[in-house]
Amino acid sequence: MSQDRRRHRSSIREKALDLSLCAAARSARIAGVVLADSRGLLVASSMKGPGAEMLAAAGAVLASTGLMPEFCGPRLPSRIVARKLRHNREVFCLCAAGEPREARTAVRLAGICVKRILRTGG
């Protein structure tokens, strides 16, 4: 894992976030992990396509209210784990789709990396 991590690094903040989320999703063996801002807008993702944006929006609502939004419909898996992450004055949301145990693991792993990247800038 450590050599894989060293090969896949970036000094560009956005790319570093994407790579970290991909690594967390891969390690936890889940469909995807996204980072959203407090409004539910996608910041970084291990996923491609509109599913990532839907997961970001749903995750932000879930992290803020504890309720799964009705707009999710059949496009998103029913098993979503989300948590707030604060950096300076900004509030972000980390969200993972998959089995609850694996999704919680992915969110925990991603949270460690995301905090480091936001703190150091890459």
XYZ file of C-alpha atoms in Angstrom:
122
model
C 0.000 0.000 0.000
C 2.764 2.476 0.861
C 4.539 2.028 -2.494
C 1.214 2.340 -4.315
C 0.582 5.557 -2.378
C 3.978 6.942 -3.322
C 3.424 6.217 -7.021
C 0.044 7.935 -7.029
C 0.670 11.371 -5.567
C 0.075 14.881 -6.769
C 1.015 18.341 -5.597
C -2.210 19.621 -7.160
C -4.799 19.739 -4.378
C -7.783 18.587 -6.448
C -5.890 15.663 -7.976
C -4.478 14.683 -4.564
C -8.014 14.608 -3.135
C -9.289 12.446 -6.011
C -6.380 10.018 -5.606
C -6.953 9.768 -1.847
C -10.648 9.065 -2.296
C -9.866 6.402 -4.915
C -7.424 4.746 -2.521
C -9.983 4.790 0.316
C -12.696 3.283 -1.904
C -10.307 0.624 -3.182
C -9.102 -0.266 0.328
C -12.646 -0.563 1.667
C -13.869 -2.361 -1.487
C -16.817 -0.054 -2.095
C -18.387 1.680 -5.085
C -17.239 5.194 -4.330
C -16.319 8.009 -1.978
C -17.003 11.688 -2.593
C -16.126 14.965 -0.916
C -18.772 17.681 -1.107
C -18.973 21.215 0.171
C -21.676 22.245 2.639
C -24.095 22.917 -0.242
C -23.681 19.412 -1.645
C -21.522 20.437 -4.580
C -18.906 17.905 -5.628
C -15.332 18.815 -4.650
C -13.532 15.506 -5.263
C -14.522 11.953 -6.072
C -13.376 8.413 -6.637
C -16.296 8.057 -9.074
C -17.019 9.401 -12.542
C -20.255 10.701 -14.000
C -23.511 12.055 -12.596
C -23.627 9.426 -9.842
C -20.794 11.246 -8.077
C -22.729 14.523 -8.081
C -25.878 12.793 -6.820
C -23.917 11.087 -4.040
C -22.336 14.426 -3.051
C -25.731 16.132 -2.844
C -27.349 13.257 -0.944
C -24.376 12.957 1.403
C -24.459 16.633 2.331
C -28.157 16.413 3.202
C -27.631 13.183 5.143
C -24.652 14.590 7.081
C -26.546 17.775 7.972
C -29.959 16.361 8.826
C -29.526 12.639 9.366
C -32.264 12.061 6.778
C -31.893 10.514 3.358
C -33.247 12.967 0.763
C -36.169 11.840 -1.393
C -34.514 12.947 -4.637
C -32.090 10.022 -4.491
C -34.459 7.602 -6.131
C -33.140 4.450 -7.800
C -29.924 6.038 -9.085
C -28.127 5.815 -5.751
C -27.595 2.833 -3.521
C -29.742 2.842 -0.412
C -26.661 2.330 1.749
C -24.881 5.625 2.152
C -22.649 6.759 5.000
C -21.888 10.462 5.408
C -20.123 12.641 7.938
C -19.191 16.280 8.277
C -15.587 17.342 8.079
C -14.490 20.807 9.159
C -11.456 22.652 7.866
C -10.833 26.194 9.055
C -14.231 27.844 8.621
C -15.423 25.533 5.869
C -17.666 22.518 6.324
C -17.310 19.584 3.963
C -19.062 16.252 3.735
C -17.412 12.896 3.118
C -19.814 10.334 1.739
C -19.430 6.691 0.736
C -21.791 4.281 -0.989
C -21.707 0.606 -0.129
C -22.243 -1.833 2.691
C -22.377 0.157 5.963
C -19.272 -1.343 7.556
C -17.123 -0.891 4.460
C -18.548 2.573 3.782
C -17.710 3.684 7.341
C -14.172 2.371 6.863
C -13.840 4.287 3.590
C -15.116 7.516 5.171
C -12.690 7.123 8.082
C -9.699 6.447 5.784
C -10.657 9.256 3.422
C -11.129 11.671 6.329
C -7.549 11.186 7.484
C -6.159 11.875 4.012
C -8.503 14.747 3.191
C -7.652 16.577 6.422
C -3.939 16.249 5.668
C -4.349 17.450 2.079
C -6.506 20.424 3.068
C -4.040 21.353 5.797
C -0.924 21.097 3.620
C -2.399 22.010 0.251
C -1.463 18.799 -1.573
